[in-house]
XYZ file of C-alpha atoms in Angstrom:
751
model
C -41.690 -63.280 -2.375
C -44.978 -62.299 -1.881
C -47.129 -62.587 -4.920
C -44.809 -60.896 -7.471
C -46.607 -59.014 -10.405
C -44.389 -59.556 -13.966
C -45.600 -57.506 -16.795
C -45.445 -58.539 -20.682
C -46.921 -56.353 -23.475
C -47.663 -57.117 -26.644
C -49.019 -54.056 -28.925
C -50.468 -54.171 -32.313
C -50.106 -50.784 -33.705
C -52.531 -50.889 -36.745
C -53.657 -47.804 -38.412
C -55.001 -44.396 -37.753
C -58.088 -42.402 -39.649
C -59.189 -38.296 -39.553
C -56.229 -36.685 -38.813
C -57.050 -33.023 -39.424
C -55.229 -32.008 -42.250
C -51.819 -29.250 -42.411
C -53.307 -25.785 -42.163
C -51.118 -24.981 -45.105
C -51.397 -25.791 -49.233
C -50.695 -29.262 -49.037
C -53.397 -30.786 -46.738
C -51.438 -33.952 -45.992
C -49.244 -35.122 -43.385
C -45.695 -37.208 -42.288
C -46.581 -39.500 -39.784
C -45.932 -41.785 -37.439
C -46.926 -43.127 -33.638
C -44.706 -43.945 -30.385
C -44.932 -46.121 -27.246
C -45.070 -44.929 -23.819
C -44.806 -46.241 -20.326
C -46.124 -42.607 -19.124
C -43.908 -40.551 -20.355
C -41.235 -43.035 -21.264
C -40.930 -43.650 -25.197
C -40.240 -46.743 -25.386
C -41.219 -48.083 -29.202
C -41.605 -45.795 -32.406
C -43.121 -46.996 -35.883
C -41.910 -46.505 -39.094
C -42.787 -42.570 -41.173
C -45.506 -42.813 -43.286
C -45.561 -40.141 -45.578
C -48.389 -37.381 -46.681
C -51.687 -39.737 -45.500
C -55.170 -38.077 -43.505
C -55.469 -42.181 -42.433
C -51.945 -43.825 -41.982
C -52.050 -47.530 -41.742
C -48.915 -48.746 -39.684
C -49.490 -52.639 -39.370
C -46.914 -53.150 -36.393
C -46.108 -55.421 -33.681
C -44.761 -54.239 -30.540
C -43.653 -56.096 -27.286
C -41.798 -55.885 -24.181
C -41.168 -57.897 -21.349
C -42.034 -53.916 -18.817
C -39.267 -52.834 -16.596
C -40.785 -50.900 -14.709
C -44.417 -49.738 -12.906
C -46.312 -47.368 -14.914
C -49.360 -46.023 -14.751
C -50.796 -45.868 -18.042
C -49.547 -47.001 -21.827
C -49.299 -44.328 -23.563
C -50.049 -43.530 -27.887
C -48.841 -41.060 -29.238
C -49.454 -39.227 -33.294
C -46.921 -37.159 -34.666
C -46.146 -35.314 -37.575
C -42.951 -35.153 -38.654
C -41.209 -31.380 -39.234
C -37.493 -31.684 -41.060
C -37.169 -28.204 -40.469
C -39.067 -27.680 -36.184
C -39.188 -29.928 -33.092
C -42.181 -32.857 -34.423
C -45.118 -31.828 -33.382
C -47.937 -34.051 -31.628
C -51.434 -34.011 -32.952
C -53.354 -36.345 -29.908
C -52.368 -39.352 -27.565
C -54.485 -42.339 -26.177
C -53.589 -43.123 -23.183
C -54.618 -46.327 -20.990
C -55.108 -46.632 -17.157
C -53.316 -50.247 -16.777
C -56.117 -50.805 -14.484
C -58.188 -50.364 -17.677
C -55.587 -52.927 -20.306
C -57.997 -56.478 -19.334
C -60.641 -54.861 -21.043
C -59.548 -54.419 -24.488
C -57.289 -57.059 -24.079
C -56.939 -58.982 -27.540
C -59.306 -56.600 -29.052
C -59.305 -54.839 -31.810
C -60.151 -51.098 -31.025
C -61.101 -47.909 -31.918
C -59.628 -44.753 -30.044
C -61.002 -41.770 -30.168
C -57.082 -39.484 -30.364
C -56.965 -36.342 -27.187
C -55.010 -33.960 -26.934
C -52.092 -33.228 -25.097
C -51.093 -31.330 -22.454
C -48.233 -30.408 -20.673
C -50.075 -30.136 -17.378
C -51.801 -33.442 -17.892
C -48.760 -35.438 -18.368
C -47.554 -36.512 -15.264
C -46.509 -40.032 -13.592
C -44.228 -40.711 -10.590
C -45.429 -40.523 -7.052
C -44.446 -37.913 -3.644
C -43.641 -39.946 -0.033
C -45.815 -36.822 1.639
C -44.887 -37.268 5.624
C -47.137 -34.381 7.288
C -46.883 -34.120 11.210
C -49.561 -31.362 14.043
C -46.777 -29.828 16.685
C -48.605 -28.179 19.601
C -46.371 -25.129 20.586
C -46.784 -23.317 24.457
C -48.861 -20.473 22.221
C -52.209 -20.746 21.468
C -50.604 -22.038 17.452
C -49.890 -25.621 16.192
C -47.359 -26.346 13.536
C -48.009 -28.447 10.301
C -44.488 -29.673 9.331
C -44.187 -31.719 6.446
C -41.411 -33.548 4.731
C -40.958 -35.253 1.172
C -39.281 -37.769 -1.073
C -40.394 -38.837 -4.631
C -39.928 -41.544 -6.766
C -39.922 -42.464 -11.056
C -40.242 -38.395 -11.878
C -40.191 -37.961 -16.646
C -36.849 -36.974 -17.830
C -37.530 -34.211 -19.836
C -35.259 -32.866 -22.427
C -32.433 -35.997 -21.017
C -32.475 -34.785 -16.739
C -34.575 -34.206 -13.990
C -33.795 -31.552 -11.851
C -37.156 -30.768 -9.625
C -38.005 -29.302 -6.298
C -41.288 -29.132 -4.672
C -43.313 -25.680 -4.295
C -45.234 -26.930 -1.352
C -49.080 -24.465 -0.459
C -51.863 -24.132 2.838
C -54.626 -23.590 0.877
C -57.529 -22.439 3.378
C -60.717 -20.228 2.339
C -58.339 -17.375 4.316
C -54.990 -17.872 2.997
C -52.524 -19.243 0.270
C -48.804 -20.024 1.841
C -46.481 -21.609 -0.271
C -42.963 -22.829 0.356
C -40.031 -23.716 -2.548
C -36.966 -26.668 -1.414
C -33.726 -26.494 -2.862
C -33.967 -27.867 -6.441
C -32.128 -31.365 -6.694
C -29.902 -31.677 -10.106
C -29.805 -34.490 -11.998
C -32.131 -37.408 -10.666
C -35.840 -38.505 -11.292
C -36.226 -39.896 -7.527
C -35.357 -36.927 -5.127
C -34.957 -36.801 -1.238
C -36.040 -33.312 -0.186
C -34.255 -33.275 3.496
C -36.181 -29.860 4.276
C -39.292 -30.059 6.188
C -41.823 -26.931 6.832
C -43.646 -25.463 8.793
C -46.882 -23.427 8.459
C -48.821 -22.112 11.603
C -52.394 -22.496 12.216
C -54.459 -21.523 14.543
C -54.684 -23.465 17.864
C -58.572 -23.086 19.429
C -59.871 -23.507 22.892
C -61.297 -27.394 21.888
C -57.491 -28.573 21.083
C -56.997 -31.967 22.663
C -53.578 -33.539 22.058
C -55.765 -36.747 20.540
C -58.158 -34.044 18.488
C -57.910 -30.931 16.698
C -60.534 -29.345 15.171
C -59.493 -26.003 13.868
C -62.721 -24.201 14.023
C -62.308 -20.598 13.626
C -60.098 -21.186 10.102
C -62.439 -24.257 9.502
C -59.632 -27.411 9.075
C -62.401 -29.197 6.559
C -62.457 -26.643 3.731
C -58.044 -26.246 4.583
C -55.229 -28.559 2.196
C -51.702 -28.689 1.574
C -51.277 -28.397 -2.387
C -47.153 -29.921 -2.926
C -45.991 -28.616 -7.045
C -43.669 -30.783 -8.427
C -41.554 -28.723 -10.769
C -38.803 -29.052 -13.661
C -35.949 -26.604 -13.010
C -35.595 -25.739 -17.183
C -32.805 -22.995 -18.293
C -34.934 -22.421 -21.205
C -37.046 -19.475 -21.966
C -40.525 -21.295 -21.731
C -39.182 -21.242 -17.532
C -39.809 -24.504 -15.353
C -41.912 -27.235 -16.357
C -44.582 -28.445 -14.384
C -43.972 -32.822 -13.341
C -47.069 -33.110 -11.435
C -49.463 -32.395 -8.334
C -51.171 -34.050 -4.977
C -53.738 -31.789 -1.941
C -54.320 -33.558 0.651
C -57.212 -32.541 3.011
C -55.747 -31.102 6.742
C -58.565 -33.657 8.565
C -56.497 -36.402 7.922
C -54.436 -35.153 10.785
C -57.961 -34.929 12.963
C -56.811 -37.747 15.790
C -53.818 -38.920 15.886
C -52.218 -35.430 14.453
C -49.624 -37.900 11.638
C -49.968 -38.350 8.398
C -47.099 -40.020 6.463
C -48.478 -41.852 2.937
C -47.349 -42.394 -0.309
C -49.722 -40.202 -3.262
C -49.511 -40.531 -7.598
C -48.814 -37.390 -8.580
C -52.307 -35.759 -10.379
C -52.324 -33.595 -13.468
C -52.521 -29.405 -12.585
C -55.850 -28.862 -11.065
C -57.192 -26.528 -14.128
C -61.056 -25.642 -11.645
C -64.121 -26.847 -13.534
C -63.071 -25.443 -16.738
C -64.787 -27.474 -19.571
C -62.520 -27.895 -22.863
C -64.074 -27.868 -26.018
C -62.107 -30.680 -27.991
C -61.241 -31.157 -31.659
C -61.980 -33.829 -33.517
C -57.747 -35.359 -33.491
C -59.312 -38.667 -35.635
C -58.264 -42.184 -34.364
C -55.838 -44.603 -33.835
C -56.674 -48.726 -34.509
C -55.088 -50.961 -31.069
C -54.654 -54.557 -30.322
C -53.401 -54.512 -26.619
C -52.208 -58.027 -25.308
C -51.603 -57.062 -21.427
C -50.436 -59.550 -19.213
C -50.147 -59.450 -15.006
C -48.924 -62.860 -13.569
C -48.977 -62.639 -9.541
C -46.492 -64.860 -8.396
C -46.939 -66.808 -5.060
C -44.458 -69.198 -3.102
C -42.406 -71.782 -4.687
C -44.725 -74.350 -3.537
C -47.904 -72.879 -3.917
C -47.475 -74.227 -7.688
C -45.932 -77.876 -7.091
C -48.853 -80.434 -8.121
C -49.257 -78.190 -11.129
C -46.020 -77.977 -11.577
C -45.112 -82.479 -11.005
C -47.616 -82.537 -12.718
C -46.550 -81.420 -15.609
C -43.090 -81.967 -15.893
C -43.946 -85.845 -15.803
C -45.833 -85.629 -19.024
C -42.519 -86.701 -20.880
C -42.795 -89.996 -19.407
C -46.226 -90.440 -19.591
C -47.640 -92.896 -22.146
C -48.869 -91.738 -24.388
C -47.855 -88.411 -24.359
C -51.403 -87.333 -25.318
C -52.420 -87.760 -21.901
C -50.334 -85.344 -20.913
C -51.280 -82.433 -18.248
C -48.336 -80.854 -21.228
C -50.283 -82.225 -24.609
C -53.602 -80.469 -23.009
C -52.997 -77.490 -22.619
C -52.195 -77.168 -25.989
C -54.990 -78.766 -26.883
C -57.714 -76.135 -25.326
C -55.472 -73.635 -26.257
C -56.725 -70.909 -28.508
C -53.488 -70.657 -29.842
C -50.893 -72.925 -29.815
C -48.059 -69.815 -29.482
C -49.641 -69.556 -25.919
C -49.289 -72.555 -24.804
C -45.379 -73.618 -26.419
C -43.672 -70.264 -24.395
C -44.378 -71.198 -21.240
C -43.965 -75.098 -21.674
C -40.921 -74.999 -23.061
C -38.733 -72.575 -20.536
C -40.458 -74.162 -18.157
C -39.317 -77.608 -19.420
C -35.801 -76.067 -20.053
C -35.505 -74.914 -16.613
C -35.558 -78.614 -15.212
C -34.376 -80.229 -17.510
C -37.104 -81.850 -19.742
C -37.731 -80.331 -22.656
C -35.753 -82.835 -24.722
C -37.746 -86.199 -23.620
C -40.783 -84.212 -23.654
C -39.601 -82.793 -27.256
C -38.935 -86.462 -28.686
C -41.540 -88.161 -27.005
C -44.280 -85.051 -28.657
C -42.461 -85.556 -32.229
C -42.745 -89.804 -31.948
C -46.644 -89.315 -31.690
C -46.639 -87.076 -34.425
C -44.177 -89.615 -36.716
C -46.841 -92.777 -35.923
C -49.620 -90.476 -36.725
C -48.219 -89.648 -39.692
C -49.562 -90.844 -43.485
C -47.554 -91.283 -46.510
C -49.816 -89.726 -49.008
C -48.551 -90.263 -51.999
C -50.278 -87.830 -54.093
C -49.504 -84.546 -51.707
C -45.923 -85.039 -53.454
C -47.136 -86.018 -57.062
C -49.868 -82.541 -56.744
C -46.927 -80.460 -55.835
C -44.441 -82.306 -59.259
C -47.038 -81.080 -60.854
C -46.949 -77.697 -60.112
C -43.536 -78.192 -61.155
C -42.177 -76.118 -58.082
C -39.083 -77.730 -58.360
C -38.709 -76.651 -62.534
C -40.047 -73.214 -62.644
C -39.236 -71.686 -58.323
C -36.694 -69.214 -59.813
C -34.549 -68.134 -56.245
C -35.831 -64.936 -56.064
C -39.315 -63.724 -57.412
C -39.306 -60.709 -58.549
C -42.163 -58.200 -59.955
C -41.529 -56.067 -63.196
C -44.287 -54.166 -61.823
C -42.727 -53.110 -58.702
C -39.251 -51.929 -60.920
C -38.151 -48.200 -60.880
C -37.662 -47.146 -63.747
C -33.685 -46.787 -62.632
C -33.512 -50.094 -62.263
C -32.328 -53.228 -64.176
C -34.278 -56.356 -63.228
C -31.644 -58.928 -64.827
C -29.381 -56.464 -61.555
C -32.171 -56.825 -58.699
C -32.107 -60.863 -59.763
C -27.853 -60.729 -59.473
C -28.393 -59.063 -56.066
C -30.558 -60.783 -54.321
C -28.823 -63.752 -55.185
C -25.995 -62.642 -53.601
C -27.479 -61.766 -50.260
C -29.491 -65.237 -50.415
C -26.259 -67.220 -51.714
C -24.470 -65.600 -48.259
C -27.265 -65.803 -45.555
C -27.298 -70.200 -46.674
C -23.003 -70.328 -46.698
C -23.613 -68.514 -42.715
C -27.139 -71.164 -41.648
C -25.242 -73.928 -43.469
C -22.293 -72.613 -41.402
C -23.762 -72.374 -38.168
C -24.209 -76.533 -36.505
C -20.835 -75.716 -35.195
C -23.165 -72.901 -33.182
C -26.063 -74.507 -32.741
C -27.400 -75.156 -29.104
C -26.790 -78.191 -27.504
C -30.220 -79.113 -26.398
C -31.557 -78.243 -30.306
C -28.874 -80.656 -31.646
C -30.129 -83.535 -29.037
C -33.989 -82.408 -30.365
C -33.185 -82.510 -33.765
C -31.009 -86.394 -33.840
C -34.108 -87.427 -31.870
C -36.485 -86.342 -34.918
C -33.998 -87.655 -37.982
C -34.275 -91.372 -36.191
C -38.126 -90.613 -35.393
C -38.250 -90.112 -38.541
C -35.666 -92.775 -40.562
C -37.823 -95.615 -38.313
C -41.364 -94.241 -39.797
C -39.935 -93.907 -43.423
C -38.185 -96.217 -45.579
C -36.379 -92.985 -47.639
C -32.921 -92.646 -46.461
C -33.270 -89.297 -47.201
C -35.920 -87.938 -44.598
C -33.820 -88.473 -41.634
C -32.227 -84.996 -42.897
C -34.871 -83.587 -44.358
C -37.253 -83.887 -41.807
C -34.754 -81.866 -39.584
C -34.332 -78.956 -42.395
C -38.058 -78.730 -43.032
C -38.366 -77.967 -39.078
C -35.173 -75.640 -38.765
C -35.738 -73.527 -41.627
C -39.616 -73.543 -41.705
C -39.613 -72.556 -37.880
C -36.497 -70.654 -37.442
C -34.516 -69.335 -40.302
C -37.409 -68.622 -42.417
C -39.586 -66.242 -39.299
C -36.260 -64.711 -38.641
C -34.863 -63.413 -42.397
C -39.043 -62.369 -42.994
C -39.531 -60.709 -39.352
C -35.551 -59.200 -38.073
C -37.587 -57.043 -34.991
C -39.715 -60.370 -33.661
C -36.001 -62.051 -33.201
C -34.388 -59.113 -31.368
C -31.895 -59.005 -34.902
C -33.399 -55.038 -35.550
C -34.976 -52.451 -32.863
C -37.270 -51.843 -34.509
C -39.379 -53.094 -37.973
C -37.735 -52.699 -41.699
C -38.660 -49.832 -44.240
C -40.951 -51.344 -47.007
C -37.891 -51.465 -49.298
C -35.718 -53.385 -47.047
C -39.175 -55.947 -45.691
C -40.128 -56.902 -49.293
C -36.128 -57.400 -49.776
C -36.560 -60.347 -46.832
C -38.876 -61.641 -47.524
C -37.836 -62.363 -50.640
C -35.410 -64.034 -49.173
C -37.548 -66.012 -46.582
C -39.288 -67.721 -49.354
C -35.617 -68.636 -51.161
C -34.524 -70.759 -47.480
C -37.442 -71.426 -46.591
C -37.971 -73.836 -50.178
C -34.482 -74.441 -50.161
C -34.744 -76.269 -46.158
C -37.658 -78.505 -47.689
C -36.821 -78.970 -50.777
C -33.353 -79.396 -50.764
C -31.362 -82.765 -50.631
C -28.633 -81.176 -49.164
C -27.251 -82.251 -45.503
C -25.108 -79.286 -44.762
C -27.679 -77.953 -42.044
C -29.648 -81.725 -40.764
C -26.191 -82.415 -40.627
C -25.103 -80.493 -37.632
C -27.470 -83.411 -35.566
C -25.041 -86.231 -36.335
C -21.864 -84.717 -34.384
C -22.147 -85.654 -30.484
C -18.312 -85.508 -31.179
C -18.633 -81.923 -31.551
C -17.628 -79.969 -27.483
C -20.515 -77.982 -25.682
C -17.963 -74.606 -26.488
C -17.995 -75.097 -29.888
C -22.121 -75.602 -30.196
C -23.114 -72.707 -28.439
C -22.975 -69.432 -29.445
C -25.274 -67.798 -29.225
C -29.383 -67.246 -30.682
C -27.889 -65.066 -32.853
C -26.077 -66.471 -35.309
C -28.553 -65.943 -38.019
C -27.421 -62.941 -39.676
C -24.329 -60.946 -38.614
C -26.060 -57.695 -38.084
C -27.730 -57.899 -34.601
C -27.944 -54.781 -34.014
C -27.748 -50.163 -34.048
C -28.907 -47.636 -32.298
C -28.181 -44.108 -31.395
C -26.965 -44.223 -27.709
C -24.851 -41.766 -25.047
C -21.259 -42.967 -23.949
C -19.489 -41.156 -21.842
C -15.336 -40.876 -22.808
C -13.368 -43.668 -22.173
C -10.763 -41.869 -20.668
C -8.225 -43.033 -22.429
C -5.921 -40.414 -21.840
C -5.564 -39.404 -17.476
C -6.108 -35.967 -18.547
C -8.752 -34.093 -20.163
C -13.094 -33.636 -20.005
C -14.421 -37.200 -19.984
C -18.127 -35.806 -21.391
C -20.975 -37.627 -22.365
C -21.378 -37.840 -26.600
C -23.927 -39.282 -28.983
C -22.654 -42.505 -31.190
C -24.026 -44.706 -33.253
C -23.617 -48.232 -32.129
C -23.754 -51.090 -33.709
C -23.063 -54.506 -32.792
C -22.366 -58.184 -34.785
C -21.700 -61.332 -34.046
C -17.736 -60.464 -34.191
C -17.542 -56.828 -32.815
C -19.312 -54.502 -30.840
C -18.293 -50.790 -31.882
C -20.066 -47.012 -32.025
C -19.212 -44.279 -34.783
C -19.947 -40.673 -34.710
C -22.258 -41.372 -36.934
C -24.544 -43.744 -39.411
C -21.728 -45.119 -42.446
C -18.732 -43.955 -40.605
C -15.752 -45.068 -40.008
C -15.510 -46.862 -36.793
C -14.587 -45.143 -33.290
C -13.853 -47.513 -31.294
C -13.952 -51.377 -31.829
C -14.827 -53.655 -28.907
C -13.604 -57.969 -30.439
C -16.319 -59.207 -29.055
C -14.150 -61.892 -27.016
C -12.821 -58.864 -25.527
C -16.223 -57.871 -23.366
C -16.113 -59.911 -19.897
C -19.255 -58.881 -18.478
C -22.528 -56.855 -19.251
C -24.587 -55.493 -16.327
C -26.921 -52.544 -15.333
C -25.039 -49.418 -13.957
C -26.984 -47.615 -10.588
C -27.636 -44.521 -11.691
C -26.092 -42.314 -8.724
C -22.769 -42.710 -10.426
C -23.944 -39.777 -12.916
C -26.809 -38.879 -12.030
C -28.511 -40.361 -15.022
C -30.917 -42.999 -16.291
C -31.066 -46.239 -18.439
C -27.348 -47.095 -18.722
C -25.539 -49.906 -18.423
C -21.890 -50.749 -18.825
C -20.444 -52.989 -20.876
C -16.627 -54.640 -19.157
C -13.744 -54.614 -20.576
C -9.347 -56.249 -19.620
C -8.658 -52.584 -19.038
C -11.894 -50.716 -19.099
C -15.502 -50.495 -18.808
C -18.408 -48.535 -21.843
C -20.725 -46.453 -19.736
C -23.613 -46.307 -21.976
C -27.265 -45.024 -21.764
C -29.978 -46.427 -23.430
C -33.290 -44.346 -24.995
C -35.108 -45.359 -22.796
C -35.747 -48.239 -20.195
C -36.471 -51.293 -22.426
C -33.312 -50.179 -25.048
C -31.202 -50.682 -22.181
C -32.948 -54.239 -20.965
C -32.423 -55.244 -24.637
C -29.171 -53.860 -24.881
C -27.728 -55.552 -21.899
C -29.919 -59.103 -22.974
C -28.167 -59.363 -26.938
C -24.616 -57.892 -25.451
C -24.839 -60.433 -22.957
C -25.844 -63.236 -25.183
C -23.410 -62.420 -27.853
C -20.655 -63.215 -25.003
C -21.252 -65.577 -22.675
C -19.503 -68.385 -24.450
C -16.748 -66.243 -23.734
C -13.668 -67.947 -21.477
C -12.549 -65.540 -19.510
C -16.266 -63.320 -18.779
C -15.975 -62.358 -14.616
C -18.069 -63.272 -11.302
C -18.192 -60.323 -10.068
C -18.153 -56.655 -10.921
C -18.178 -53.252 -9.440
C -22.503 -51.386 -9.825
C -21.165 -48.050 -9.543
C -18.524 -45.998 -11.686
C -14.717 -45.517 -11.098
C -15.178 -41.834 -9.891
C -12.262 -38.752 -8.002
C -10.280 -41.952 -7.756
C -12.228 -44.844 -5.986
C -15.730 -46.990 -7.003
C -18.856 -45.110 -5.432
C -19.952 -49.055 -4.542
C -17.042 -50.642 -2.545
C -14.594 -46.916 -2.274
C -12.369 -49.121 -3.191
C -9.387 -46.756 -4.342
C -7.154 -49.031 -7.223
C -8.943 -49.295 -10.460
C -8.477 -53.024 -11.299
C -9.671 -54.117 -7.311
C -12.102 -57.285 -8.135
C -15.486 -57.066 -8.118
C -17.721 -56.118 -5.312
C -20.980 -58.165 -6.519
C -21.651 -60.959 -8.116
C -22.974 -60.727 -11.776
C -25.934 -61.225 -12.859
C -27.078 -64.743 -14.071
C -26.771 -64.823 -18.208
C -26.744 -68.047 -20.426
C -24.816 -70.880 -19.326
C -22.607 -73.027 -21.862
C -25.500 -75.556 -22.309
C -28.614 -72.728 -23.173
C -30.458 -73.553 -19.683
C -31.869 -70.140 -19.972
C -32.544 -68.103 -16.960
C -35.595 -68.924 -16.054
C -38.699 -68.685 -13.321
C -39.689 -71.725 -13.074
C -43.266 -70.577 -10.567
C -44.305 -67.600 -13.146
C -43.967 -70.427 -16.111
C -46.364 -72.305 -14.010
C -48.216 -69.742 -12.512
C -49.031 -68.685 -16.690
C -49.487 -72.102 -17.591
C -52.673 -72.017 -14.299
C -53.558 -69.033 -16.157
C -54.291 -70.733 -19.372
C -56.038 -73.548 -17.885
C -58.072 -71.578 -15.847
C -58.560 -69.269 -19.175
C -59.917 -72.396 -21.030
C -61.980 -74.623 -18.223
C -65.077 -74.602 -20.442
C -62.567 -76.701 -22.898
C -60.882 -78.299 -19.839
C -64.961 -80.090 -18.921
C -65.423 -80.877 -22.278
C -62.674 -83.102 -22.842
C -63.447 -84.678 -19.880
C -67.098 -85.224 -21.204
C -64.889 -86.649 -24.248
C -63.548 -89.141 -22.687
C -66.138 -89.825 -20.562
C -67.718 -90.564 -23.538
C -65.330 -92.563 -25.274
C -64.806 -94.490 -22.356
C -68.595 -95.166 -22.179
C -69.563 -95.996 -25.800
C -66.098 -96.851 -27.347
C -67.023 -95.636 -30.364
C -66.049 -92.479 -32.030
C -65.733 -89.246 -30.402
C -68.576 -86.789 -30.899
C -68.639 -83.616 -33.021
C -67.928 -80.964 -30.805
C -64.979 -83.294 -29.315
C -63.257 -83.694 -32.579
C -60.725 -81.728 -32.543
C -59.263 -83.048 -29.197
C -56.380 -86.078 -29.412
C -57.879 -88.659 -27.537
C -55.865 -91.964 -27.601
C -55.983 -93.235 -24.722
C -59.612 -91.754 -22.852
C -58.957 -93.322 -19.027
C -55.544 -91.821 -18.307
C -56.224 -88.825 -20.482
C -59.406 -88.370 -17.759
C -57.134 -89.208 -14.752
C -54.931 -86.874 -15.843
C -57.689 -84.018 -16.501
C -59.566 -84.524 -13.184
C -56.119 -83.623 -11.424
C -55.394 -80.387 -14.024
C -58.383 -79.119 -11.974
C -58.185 -79.937 -8.907
C -54.685 -78.117 -9.085
C -55.942 -75.580 -10.960
C -59.127 -74.583 -8.841
C -56.835 -75.268 -5.649
C -54.641 -72.294 -7.095
C -58.078 -70.097 -7.895
C -58.691 -70.019 -3.994
C -55.733 -69.047 -2.924
C -55.857 -66.542 -5.813
C -59.367 -65.205 -4.055
C -58.330 -65.363 -0.890
C -54.799 -63.247 -1.219
C -57.056 -60.873 -3.116
C -59.434 -60.975 -0.881
C -56.865 -59.815 1.873
C -54.563 -57.329 0.088
C -58.207 -55.068 -0.145
C -58.250 -55.211 3.982
C -54.835 -53.858 4.638
C -54.913 -51.433 1.767
C -56.168 -47.614 2.436
C -56.927 -44.815 1.012
C -53.040 -42.969 -0.195
C -50.602 -45.797 0.843
C -47.702 -47.138 -1.848
């Protein structure tokens, strides 16, 4: 696997300011912001009404599932009667994302123009052919990748022009229907004058001045609308590329329309404040990571654990979260998560000092006596609302969710049960209070899992978008109440889940989404399932709803279900090849009798739906091991050509979550990410080494600048640090050498 690039991106859409007023009596606008990969929308914020300086404050995270050139942000003005109008955009080139990494930055909004909105690339094959006459012929052959989807589809064609001081010829290809990766199986010929100086190895059209001649390829989307065909992009190639070999074969990114030397006066469209965190993981083959990976995996067996590579990573990283995520995934992949977390928990318990004043302080605040089941601010009540009624409604919400949580013990993943069991035993040995073994677990799981998931369901993939203000307020009150119950209650109902080793694995592993009943909702396009043999199987927009128990679709939001698929009937969830229906972002939900074909709104949503549907159905007993990647059409499967609609699948199903929830993790990628963190914080590693030397030599307290590091054993910690630095430096050299080699091999115009 060479040097593979994988790209997670996190954006915080903060606020916009100085948006131009609406050109009417009411100057205010109702604005929302979208996140786009090139022209494909992957996220949309809430609408902020009646404001020219809207505040969004929303987070969006995604693993970017395809290549892109620009990460773009558009501000739209909602219009309830007509199509929403775009106010302006911010487009950041992929190669410039690192400039703004992790920084709050104000970007000036730029105008949106159809002629500048381009994506995709074109493959151009040029050949200069000699003919019997005193002329030459330029032959052109074309193919494209990654063109945009316009109004749900793409019907592209190409216009090819040979441009020169004395000529301008143009020829068009046929339209390719319903594809954004067209192969134009056509060859165009342009005749050029053959001068006396022509040889087989050199071609110089003196009469026409070949240095001033160029080939222009324009891509268009054939449209049935009255506005005409839509411009998709262009590329210009000078004919002098044929000067030496007479052959040129290369990929080019499509470019915006060339408007010549026109300079447009730009209006002030306002500004948008963004915080972008973008990471590219360039992953080497597995053997390159062996020294660092082995060092990390020995962490659970290190004495003391604070001298281990994993613990040191947590010490030097600015945010614990950035260290925790790759470490947990790596340890899960190699089956080391329980030993490591048990060692960490034991170390934390041993360091804990009992302070009676903490309990006394809490009691003095009368939290137990005065705290209500929910917090309701009378100032925020609307005129039509009643305080007592609201309190009762909220109590019912809390009661319902708390019941779901306390019954989730049998669904808790085995690996989490093992960790909680270890934590419980460590707490029981350290403290005299018999209830500590339970509150240690319940406080942990409520604080770290349930309360954050209820407060921000969109961050835990329980909802596709940030909730509206009213729902967000309700979730805040529920989260506070649940957190209080988990930390102050003497109930053993939740923590008791760690005491049941007799529970079968299948009972303990439903999925990661047992928190709430409603998991995901969205409008998507579905193909008629064809329950009748006759009749047209067309595509229709439907409201899809997923819970822990069923997957349904409805004609519109709030109506009765047109179809309900029990979760236990889902045999597999897989992507559907684009060629099946000439449609992008499609996936299939395979049932015992048929497959449901669905088109998501974009590539990120398609991946999210596949992931979460796979998770909720992972423990189904009859899950398939093979599937058909293409549809069954015209009496046969398009992939394997078998005629029986019940024929076994021809392709292995993609790996999901096994019964013991060992994630489908790329261990090399996680090690590469950990290497990147060590490399970023190399200065802190050096300081930690100096701190170890100071403690070893003087055997005294740590110096002031090193007081933030936990160093229980300076000698062992120093040894580990030395190994970390050596492994990181070796990997840095490999990356640098690869970049040098790649730079030497790269030529202009190549893919």
